[in-house]
PDB file of C-alpha atoms in Angstrom:
ATOM      1  CA  UNK A   1     196.982-107.846  88.718  1.00 49.00           C
ATOM      2  CA  UNK A   2     194.240-106.527  91.000  1.00 56.00           C
ATOM      3  CA  UNK A   3     191.563-104.090  89.876  1.00 66.00           C
ATOM      4  CA  UNK A   4     192.238-100.460  90.856  1.00 66.00           C
ATOM      5  CA  UNK A   5     189.945 -98.517  93.151  1.00 68.00           C
ATOM      6  CA  UNK A   6     188.260 -95.584  91.353  1.00 62.00           C
ATOM      7  CA  UNK A   7     189.976 -92.251  92.037  1.00 64.00           C
ATOM      8  CA  UNK A   8     188.231 -90.391  93.487  1.00 69.00           C
ATOM      9  CA  UNK A   9     185.951 -93.181  94.751  1.00 79.00           C
ATOM     10  CA  UNK A  10     182.285 -93.083  93.771  1.00 85.00           C
ATOM     11  CA  UNK A  11     180.286 -91.602  96.636  1.00 90.00           C
ATOM     12  CA  UNK A  12     176.765 -92.965  97.014  1.00 92.00           C
ATOM     13  CA  UNK A  13     173.919 -90.499  97.500  1.00 92.00           C
ATOM     14  CA  UNK A  14     170.541 -91.059  99.128  1.00 94.00           C
ATOM     15  CA  UNK A  15     168.749 -91.111  95.774  1.00 90.00           C
ATOM     16  CA  UNK A  16     171.203 -93.617  94.252  1.00 90.00           C
ATOM     17  CA  UNK A  17     171.083 -95.756  97.394  1.00 93.00           C
ATOM     18  CA  UNK A  18     167.332 -96.264  97.043  1.00 91.00           C
ATOM     19  CA  UNK A  19     167.288 -97.342  93.380  1.00 91.00           C
ATOM     20  CA  UNK A  20     170.674 -99.017  92.815  1.00 93.00           C
ATOM     21  CA  UNK A  21     169.398-102.527  93.605  1.00 94.00           C
ATOM     22  CA  UNK A  22     166.033-102.080  91.916  1.00 92.00           C
ATOM     23  CA  UNK A  23     164.775-105.456  90.743  1.00 92.00           C
ATOM     24  CA  UNK A  24     166.212-107.509  93.598  1.00 92.00           C
ATOM     25  CA  UNK A  25     163.607-109.091  95.903  1.00 87.00           C
ATOM     26  CA  UNK A  26     164.426-106.971  98.964  1.00 88.00           C
ATOM     27  CA  UNK A  27     165.809-103.926  97.096  1.00 92.00           C
ATOM     28  CA  UNK A  28     168.388-103.200  99.839  1.00 94.00           C
ATOM     29  CA  UNK A  29     169.955 -99.761 100.211  1.00 95.00           C
ATOM     30  CA  UNK A  30     173.424 -99.375  98.707  1.00 96.00           C
ATOM     31  CA  UNK A  31     176.008 -97.902 101.082  1.00 96.00           C
ATOM     32  CA  UNK A  32     179.215 -98.099  99.035  1.00 95.00           C
ATOM     33  CA  UNK A  33     180.738 -99.597  95.888  1.00 95.00           C
ATOM     34  CA  UNK A  34     184.205 -99.769  94.348  1.00 94.00           C
ATOM     35  CA  UNK A  35     182.821-100.482  90.874  1.00 90.00           C
ATOM     36  CA  UNK A  36     184.003 -98.231  88.048  1.00 81.00           C
ATOM     37  CA  UNK A  37     181.119 -96.080  86.733  1.00 79.00           C
ATOM     38  CA  UNK A  38     178.525 -97.927  88.843  1.00 80.00           C
ATOM     39  CA  UNK A  39     175.453 -95.829  88.070  1.00 75.00           C
ATOM     40  CA  UNK A  40     174.059 -93.814  85.185  1.00 71.00           C
ATOM     41  CA  UNK A  41     170.963 -91.821  86.024  1.00 68.00           C
ATOM     42  CA  UNK A  42     168.126 -92.548  83.568  1.00 63.00           C
ATOM     43  CA  UNK A  43     167.368 -89.693  81.190  1.00 62.00           C
ATOM     44  CA  UNK A  44     164.860 -88.840  78.490  1.00 59.00           C
ATOM     45  CA  UNK A  45     161.067 -88.650  78.348  1.00 65.00           C
ATOM     46  CA  UNK A  46     160.676 -92.398  79.003  1.00 63.00           C
ATOM     47  CA  UNK A  47     163.450 -92.766  81.557  1.00 61.00           C
ATOM     48  CA  UNK A  48     163.147 -95.708  83.920  1.00 70.00           C
ATOM     49  CA  UNK A  49     165.368 -97.359  86.495  1.00 77.00           C
ATOM     50  CA  UNK A  50     167.429-100.276  85.192  1.00 82.00           C
ATOM     51  CA  UNK A  51     166.651-103.527  87.019  1.00 91.00           C
ATOM     52  CA  UNK A  52     169.325-105.783  88.509  1.00 93.00           C
ATOM     53  CA  UNK A  53     169.412-109.516  89.179  1.00 94.00           C
ATOM     54  CA  UNK A  54     171.522-111.937  91.211  1.00 94.00           C
ATOM     55  CA  UNK A  55     173.613-114.570  89.425  1.00 94.00           C
ATOM     56  CA  UNK A  56     175.762-117.456  90.600  1.00 90.00           C
ATOM     57  CA  UNK A  57     179.475-116.622  90.503  1.00 90.00           C
ATOM     58  CA  UNK A  58     180.591-119.766  88.684  1.00 86.00           C
ATOM     59  CA  UNK A  59     184.264-120.279  87.892  1.00 87.00           C
ATOM     60  CA  UNK A  60     186.247-117.314  89.156  1.00 90.00           C
ATOM     61  CA  UNK A  61     189.606-117.092  90.986  1.00 91.00           C
ATOM     62  CA  UNK A  62     187.835-115.468  93.926  1.00 92.00           C
ATOM     63  CA  UNK A  63     185.735-118.592  94.488  1.00 91.00           C
ATOM     64  CA  UNK A  64     188.820-120.664  95.312  1.00 90.00           C
ATOM     65  CA  UNK A  65     190.312-117.934  97.486  1.00 93.00           C
ATOM     66  CA  UNK A  66     186.990-117.525  99.273  1.00 90.00           C
ATOM     67  CA  UNK A  67     186.954-121.163 100.384  1.00 85.00           C
ATOM     68  CA  UNK A  68     190.609-121.057 101.397  1.00 89.00           C
ATOM     69  CA  UNK A  69     190.653-118.236 103.893  1.00 91.00           C
ATOM     70  CA  UNK A  70     189.631-115.038 102.104  1.00 93.00           C
ATOM     71  CA  UNK A  71     186.184-114.949 103.708  1.00 92.00           C
ATOM     72  CA  UNK A  72     187.833-115.244 107.116  1.00 92.00           C
ATOM     73  CA  UNK A  73     190.287-112.468 106.292  1.00 94.00           C
ATOM     74  CA  UNK A  74     187.443-110.163 105.312  1.00 95.00           C
ATOM     75  CA  UNK A  75     185.550-111.034 108.471  1.00 93.00           C
ATOM     76  CA  UNK A  76     188.588-110.210 110.611  1.00 94.00           C
ATOM     77  CA  UNK A  77     189.218-106.987 108.700  1.00 95.00           C
ATOM     78  CA  UNK A  78     185.624-105.842 109.188  1.00 95.00           C
ATOM     79  CA  UNK A  79     185.857-106.663 112.886  1.00 93.00           C
ATOM     80  CA  UNK A  80     189.078-104.629 113.187  1.00 95.00           C
ATOM     81  CA  UNK A  81     187.217-101.663 111.662  1.00 95.00           C
ATOM     82  CA  UNK A  82     184.372-102.207 114.157  1.00 94.00           C
ATOM     83  CA  UNK A  83     181.873-102.812 111.355  1.00 94.00           C
ATOM     84  CA  UNK A  84     178.670-104.579 112.420  1.00 91.00           C
ATOM     85  CA  UNK A  85     178.333-106.748 109.337  1.00 93.00           C
ATOM     86  CA  UNK A  86     175.510-109.232 108.863  1.00 90.00           C
ATOM     87  CA  UNK A  87     176.499-111.218 105.759  1.00 91.00           C
ATOM     88  CA  UNK A  88     179.296-111.899 103.267  1.00 93.00           C
ATOM     89  CA  UNK A  89     178.462-113.134  99.776  1.00 93.00           C
ATOM     90  CA  UNK A  90     180.256-113.674  96.481  1.00 94.00           C
ATOM     91  CA  UNK A  91     178.213-113.413  93.272  1.00 94.00           C
ATOM     92  CA  UNK A  92     177.368-111.378  90.157  1.00 94.00           C
ATOM     93  CA  UNK A  93     174.814-108.541  90.227  1.00 94.00           C
ATOM     94  CA  UNK A  94     174.369-107.424  86.604  1.00 92.00           C
ATOM     95  CA  UNK A  95     171.616-105.452  84.954  1.00 91.00           C
ATOM     96  CA  UNK A  96     168.841-107.720  83.717  1.00 91.00           C
ATOM     97  CA  UNK A  97     169.633-109.096  80.267  1.00 90.00           C
ATOM     98  CA  UNK A  98     173.248-107.908  80.255  1.00 91.00           C
ATOM     99  CA  UNK A  99     176.574-109.794  80.702  1.00 92.00           C
ATOM    100  CA  UNK A 100     177.429-110.823  84.254  1.00 90.00           C
ATOM    101  CA  UNK A 101     180.247-108.307  84.669  1.00 89.00           C
ATOM    102  CA  UNK A 102     182.720-108.390  87.558  1.00 91.00           C
ATOM    103  CA  UNK A 103     182.440-110.571  90.625  1.00 94.00           C
ATOM    104  CA  UNK A 104     180.871-108.722  93.527  1.00 95.00           C
ATOM    105  CA  UNK A 105     182.045-109.188  97.095  1.00 96.00           C
ATOM    106  CA  UNK A 106     178.734-108.293  98.718  1.00 96.00           C
ATOM    107  CA  UNK A 107     178.933-107.148 102.325  1.00 97.00           C
ATOM    108  CA  UNK A 108     175.763-106.733 104.349  1.00 95.00           C
ATOM    109  CA  UNK A 109     175.762-104.369 107.328  1.00 95.00           C
ATOM    110  CA  UNK A 110     173.124-103.610 109.921  1.00 91.00           C
ATOM    111  CA  UNK A 111     170.896-100.677 108.884  1.00 93.00           C
ATOM    112  CA  UNK A 112     172.154 -97.303 110.035  1.00 92.00           C
ATOM    113  CA  UNK A 113     175.631 -98.367 111.192  1.00 93.00           C
ATOM    114  CA  UNK A 114     177.589 -96.819 108.286  1.00 95.00           C
ATOM    115  CA  UNK A 115     177.277 -93.483 106.531  1.00 95.00           C
ATOM    116  CA  UNK A 116     178.064 -93.307 102.824  1.00 95.00           C
ATOM    117  CA  UNK A 117     181.468 -91.799 103.614  1.00 94.00           C
ATOM    118  CA  UNK A 118     182.304 -94.430 106.233  1.00 95.00           C
ATOM    119  CA  UNK A 119     181.064 -97.199 103.971  1.00 95.00           C
ATOM    120  CA  UNK A 120     183.257 -95.980 101.126  1.00 94.00           C
ATOM    121  CA  UNK A 121     186.362 -96.221 103.316  1.00 94.00           C
ATOM    122  CA  UNK A 122     185.414 -99.736 104.445  1.00 96.00           C
ATOM    123  CA  UNK A 123     184.753-100.868 100.867  1.00 95.00           C
ATOM    124  CA  UNK A 124     188.110 -99.511  99.672  1.00 95.00           C
ATOM    125  CA  UNK A 125     189.963-101.247 102.509  1.00 95.00           C
ATOM    126  CA  UNK A 126     188.274-104.548 101.672  1.00 96.00           C
ATOM    127  CA  UNK A 127     188.961-104.049  97.956  1.00 95.00           C
ATOM    128  CA  UNK A 128     192.649-103.521  98.656  1.00 94.00           C
ATOM    129  CA  UNK A 129     192.794-106.551 100.960  1.00 95.00           C
ATOM    130  CA  UNK A 130     191.410-108.736  98.170  1.00 95.00           C
ATOM    131  CA  UNK A 131     193.781-107.160  95.654  1.00 93.00           C
ATOM    132  CA  UNK A 132     196.780-108.345  97.633  1.00 93.00           C
ATOM    133  CA  UNK A 133     195.880-111.870  96.497  1.00 93.00           C
ATOM    134  CA  UNK A 134     196.597-110.890  92.898  1.00 91.00           C
ATOM    135  CA  UNK A 135     193.109-111.374  91.464  1.00 90.00           C
ATOM    136  CA  UNK A 136     191.150-109.067  89.188  1.00 87.00           C
ATOM    137  CA  UNK A 137     187.667-108.621  87.739  1.00 90.00           C
ATOM    138  CA  UNK A 138     185.931-107.855  91.026  1.00 94.00           C
ATOM    139  CA  UNK A 139     184.475-105.049  93.090  1.00 94.00           C
ATOM    140  CA  UNK A 140     183.223-104.609  96.640  1.00 96.00           C
ATOM    141  CA  UNK A 141     179.717-103.419  97.431  1.00 96.00           C
ATOM    142  CA  UNK A 142     178.160-102.745 100.824  1.00 97.00           C
ATOM    143  CA  UNK A 143     174.426-102.833 101.399  1.00 97.00           C
ATOM    144  CA  UNK A 144     172.143-102.638 104.392  1.00 95.00           C
ATOM    145  CA  UNK A 145     171.041-106.127 105.351  1.00 90.00           C
ATOM    146  CA  UNK A 146     169.367-107.625 108.386  1.00 83.00           C
ATOM    147  CA  UNK A 147     169.449-111.392 108.955  1.00 77.00           C
ATOM    148  CA  UNK A 148     166.492-113.145 110.561  1.00 67.00           C
ATOM    149  CA  UNK A 149     167.072-116.578 112.066  1.00 63.00           C
ATOM    150  CA  UNK A 150     164.156-118.954 111.657  1.00 61.00           C
ATOM    151  CA  UNK A 151     164.538-121.178 114.723  1.00 60.00           C
ATOM    152  CA  UNK A 152     161.539-120.423 116.909  1.00 62.00           C
ATOM    153  CA  UNK A 153     159.280-121.806 119.565  1.00 66.00           C
ATOM    154  CA  UNK A 154     158.723-125.543 119.407  1.00 68.00           C
ATOM    155  CA  UNK A 155     155.525-126.756 117.719  1.00 69.00           C
ATOM    156  CA  UNK A 156     153.110-128.993 119.592  1.00 76.00           C
ATOM    157  CA  UNK A 157     153.139-132.753 119.094  1.00 76.00           C
ATOM    158  CA  UNK A 158     150.354-134.194 116.900  1.00 75.00           C
ATOM    159  CA  UNK A 159     147.325-135.749 118.603  1.00 79.00           C
ATOM    160  CA  UNK A 160     144.517-137.882 117.112  1.00 82.00           C
ATOM    161  CA  UNK A 161     141.326-136.170 115.958  1.00 83.00           C
ATOM    162  CA  UNK A 162     139.490-137.848 118.823  1.00 87.00           C
ATOM    163  CA  UNK A 163     141.520-135.808 121.300  1.00 87.00           C
ATOM    164  CA  UNK A 164     139.447-133.000 122.819  1.00 88.00           C
ATOM    165  CA  UNK A 165     142.294-130.522 122.232  1.00 88.00           C
ATOM    166  CA  UNK A 166     142.748-131.399 118.539  1.00 81.00           C
ATOM    167  CA  UNK A 167     140.987-128.313 117.140  1.00 83.00           C
ATOM    168  CA  UNK A 168     142.819-125.927 119.443  1.00 84.00           C
ATOM    169  CA  UNK A 169     146.230-127.553 118.873  1.00 79.00           C
ATOM    170  CA  UNK A 170     145.985-128.030 115.105  1.00 74.00           C
ATOM    171  CA  UNK A 171     147.246-124.547 114.033  1.00 69.00           C
ATOM    172  CA  UNK A 172     150.287-124.953 116.281  1.00 72.00           C
ATOM    173  CA  UNK A 173     151.138-128.541 115.350  1.00 72.00           C
ATOM    174  CA  UNK A 174     154.036-129.433 113.054  1.00 62.00           C
ATOM    175  CA  UNK A 175     152.743-131.038 109.873  1.00 58.00           C
ATOM    176  CA  UNK A 176     155.066-130.150 106.978  1.00 56.00           C
ATOM    177  CA  UNK A 177     158.739-131.097 107.101  1.00 67.00           C
ATOM    178  CA  UNK A 178     160.341-132.943 109.987  1.00 73.00           C
ATOM    179  CA  UNK A 179     160.169-131.047 113.296  1.00 76.00           C
ATOM    180  CA  UNK A 180     163.317-131.402 115.395  1.00 81.00           C
ATOM    181  CA  UNK A 181     164.336-130.075 118.807  1.00 81.00           C
ATOM    182  CA  UNK A 182     167.731-130.214 120.574  1.00 81.00           C
ATOM    183  CA  UNK A 183     167.633-132.344 123.725  1.00 79.00           C
ATOM    184  CA  UNK A 184     169.285-129.621 125.775  1.00 78.00           C
ATOM    185  CA  UNK A 185     167.078-126.780 124.432  1.00 76.00           C
ATOM    186  CA  UNK A 186     163.539-128.144 124.375  1.00 75.00           C
ATOM    187  CA  UNK A 187     162.022-124.679 123.991  1.00 76.00           C
ATOM    188  CA  UNK A 188     163.585-124.295 120.525  1.00 76.00           C
ATOM    189  CA  UNK A 189     162.304-126.072 117.444  1.00 77.00           C
ATOM    190  CA  UNK A 190     163.285-126.186 113.809  1.00 81.00           C
ATOM    191  CA  UNK A 191     162.798-128.246 110.666  1.00 80.00           C
ATOM    192  CA  UNK A 192     164.923-130.973 109.136  1.00 80.00           C
ATOM    193  CA  UNK A 193     165.486-130.274 105.465  1.00 78.00           C
ATOM    194  CA  UNK A 194     166.523-133.494 103.716  1.00 78.00           C
ATOM    195  CA  UNK A 195     168.473-136.718 104.256  1.00 76.00           C
ATOM    196  CA  UNK A 196     171.963-137.522 102.972  1.00 81.00           C
ATOM    197  CA  UNK A 197     173.564-140.928 102.685  1.00 80.00           C
ATOM    198  CA  UNK A 198     177.240-141.001 103.668  1.00 79.00           C
ATOM    199  CA  UNK A 199     178.011-143.474 100.896  1.00 80.00           C
ATOM    200  CA  UNK A 200     180.748-146.069 100.554  1.00 81.00           C
ATOM    201  CA  UNK A 201     181.249-148.320 103.550  1.00 83.00           C
ATOM    202  CA  UNK A 202     179.624-145.763 105.828  1.00 82.00           C
ATOM    203  CA  UNK A 203     175.949-146.693 106.095  1.00 79.00           C
ATOM    204  CA  UNK A 204     175.015-143.611 108.121  1.00 82.00           C
ATOM    205  CA  UNK A 205     172.084-141.425 107.114  1.00 80.00           C
ATOM    206  CA  UNK A 206     172.300-137.726 107.990  1.00 82.00           C
ATOM    207  CA  UNK A 207     169.556-135.140 108.356  1.00 82.00           C
ATOM    208  CA  UNK A 208     170.451-131.658 107.099  1.00 85.00           C
ATOM    209  CA  UNK A 209     169.194-128.613 108.984  1.00 85.00           C
ATOM    210  CA  UNK A 210     170.324-125.080 109.812  1.00 82.00           C
ATOM    211  CA  UNK A 211     173.174-124.682 112.290  1.00 82.00           C
ATOM    212  CA  UNK A 212     171.248-122.315 114.568  1.00 80.00           C
ATOM    213  CA  UNK A 213     168.533-124.937 115.100  1.00 82.00           C
ATOM    214  CA  UNK A 214     170.847-127.409 116.852  1.00 81.00           C
ATOM    215  CA  UNK A 215     173.617-125.177 118.235  1.00 80.00           C
ATOM    216  CA  UNK A 216     173.317-122.053 120.397  1.00 75.00           C
ATOM    217  CA  UNK A 217     173.939-118.838 118.497  1.00 69.00           C
ATOM    218  CA  UNK A 218     177.417-117.517 119.286  1.00 63.00           C
ATOM    219  CA  UNK A 219     177.840-113.961 118.078  1.00 50.00           C
ATOM    220  CA  UNK A 220     181.624-114.115 118.437  1.00 51.00           C
ATOM    221  CA  UNK A 221     182.358-117.267 116.487  1.00 65.00           C
ATOM    222  CA  UNK A 222     180.952-119.483 113.785  1.00 67.00           C
ATOM    223  CA  UNK A 223     183.604-122.162 113.846  1.00 71.00           C
ATOM    224  CA  UNK A 224     183.170-125.633 112.407  1.00 74.00           C
ATOM    225  CA  UNK A 225     181.590-128.055 114.876  1.00 75.00           C
ATOM    226  CA  UNK A 226     182.112-131.811 114.658  1.00 75.00           C
ATOM    227  CA  UNK A 227     180.534-134.427 116.915  1.00 73.00           C
ATOM    228  CA  UNK A 228     181.575-138.065 116.644  1.00 72.00           C
ATOM    229  CA  UNK A 229     179.688-140.860 118.350  1.00 68.00           C
ATOM    230  CA  UNK A 230     182.409-143.419 119.004  1.00 61.00           C
ATOM    231  CA  UNK A 231     180.030-145.859 120.720  1.00 57.00           C
ATOM    232  CA  UNK A 232     178.319-146.951 117.509  1.00 52.00           C
TER     233      UNK A 232
END
């Protein structure tokens, strides 16, 4: 049985939007939520804003659905509503020191693209889409979120201290991590994170890095990419 959408739905205000995620590192602005009774304004002579924190979802029916097509369904639904979303996450966002509460399907949108009224309609549509899978104990929240990709200009190659350009090059030379650059995009550089052993009979060692470091950014698709070197 899916969780019902509040009737009438909670409508975010400017003042609530600014303090709803107080305590989170970036304190993003809330645009919409389908949570029942999502906000109680602090009262009294020592009133203060309740702080929130992010928690791992753990075992929840939504986690399995998420990995088996639900994330893609939400992405397609947002695209059909012409929503310029920036991120999709699944987690808990409780008040600090309190139980985790319902799972939160956390949708990030570019700043300024949705009004509170528009965001409420989008959140309700997404909530109902999820509900058709027969799960409960969840809500949908939309926040303003801008994603910054970290692949940038390629660092300079190291040179010995005896090189006359050493002092000038040093601030722009890769020293920490493992600098990597795609062969077909030499102007772009990134960092290798860590190595993984394939295990078993496969003796391959793999270097893990961010997708956007080695593949061109495609705004229309983020499909799985597999490259196999059959000559080995």
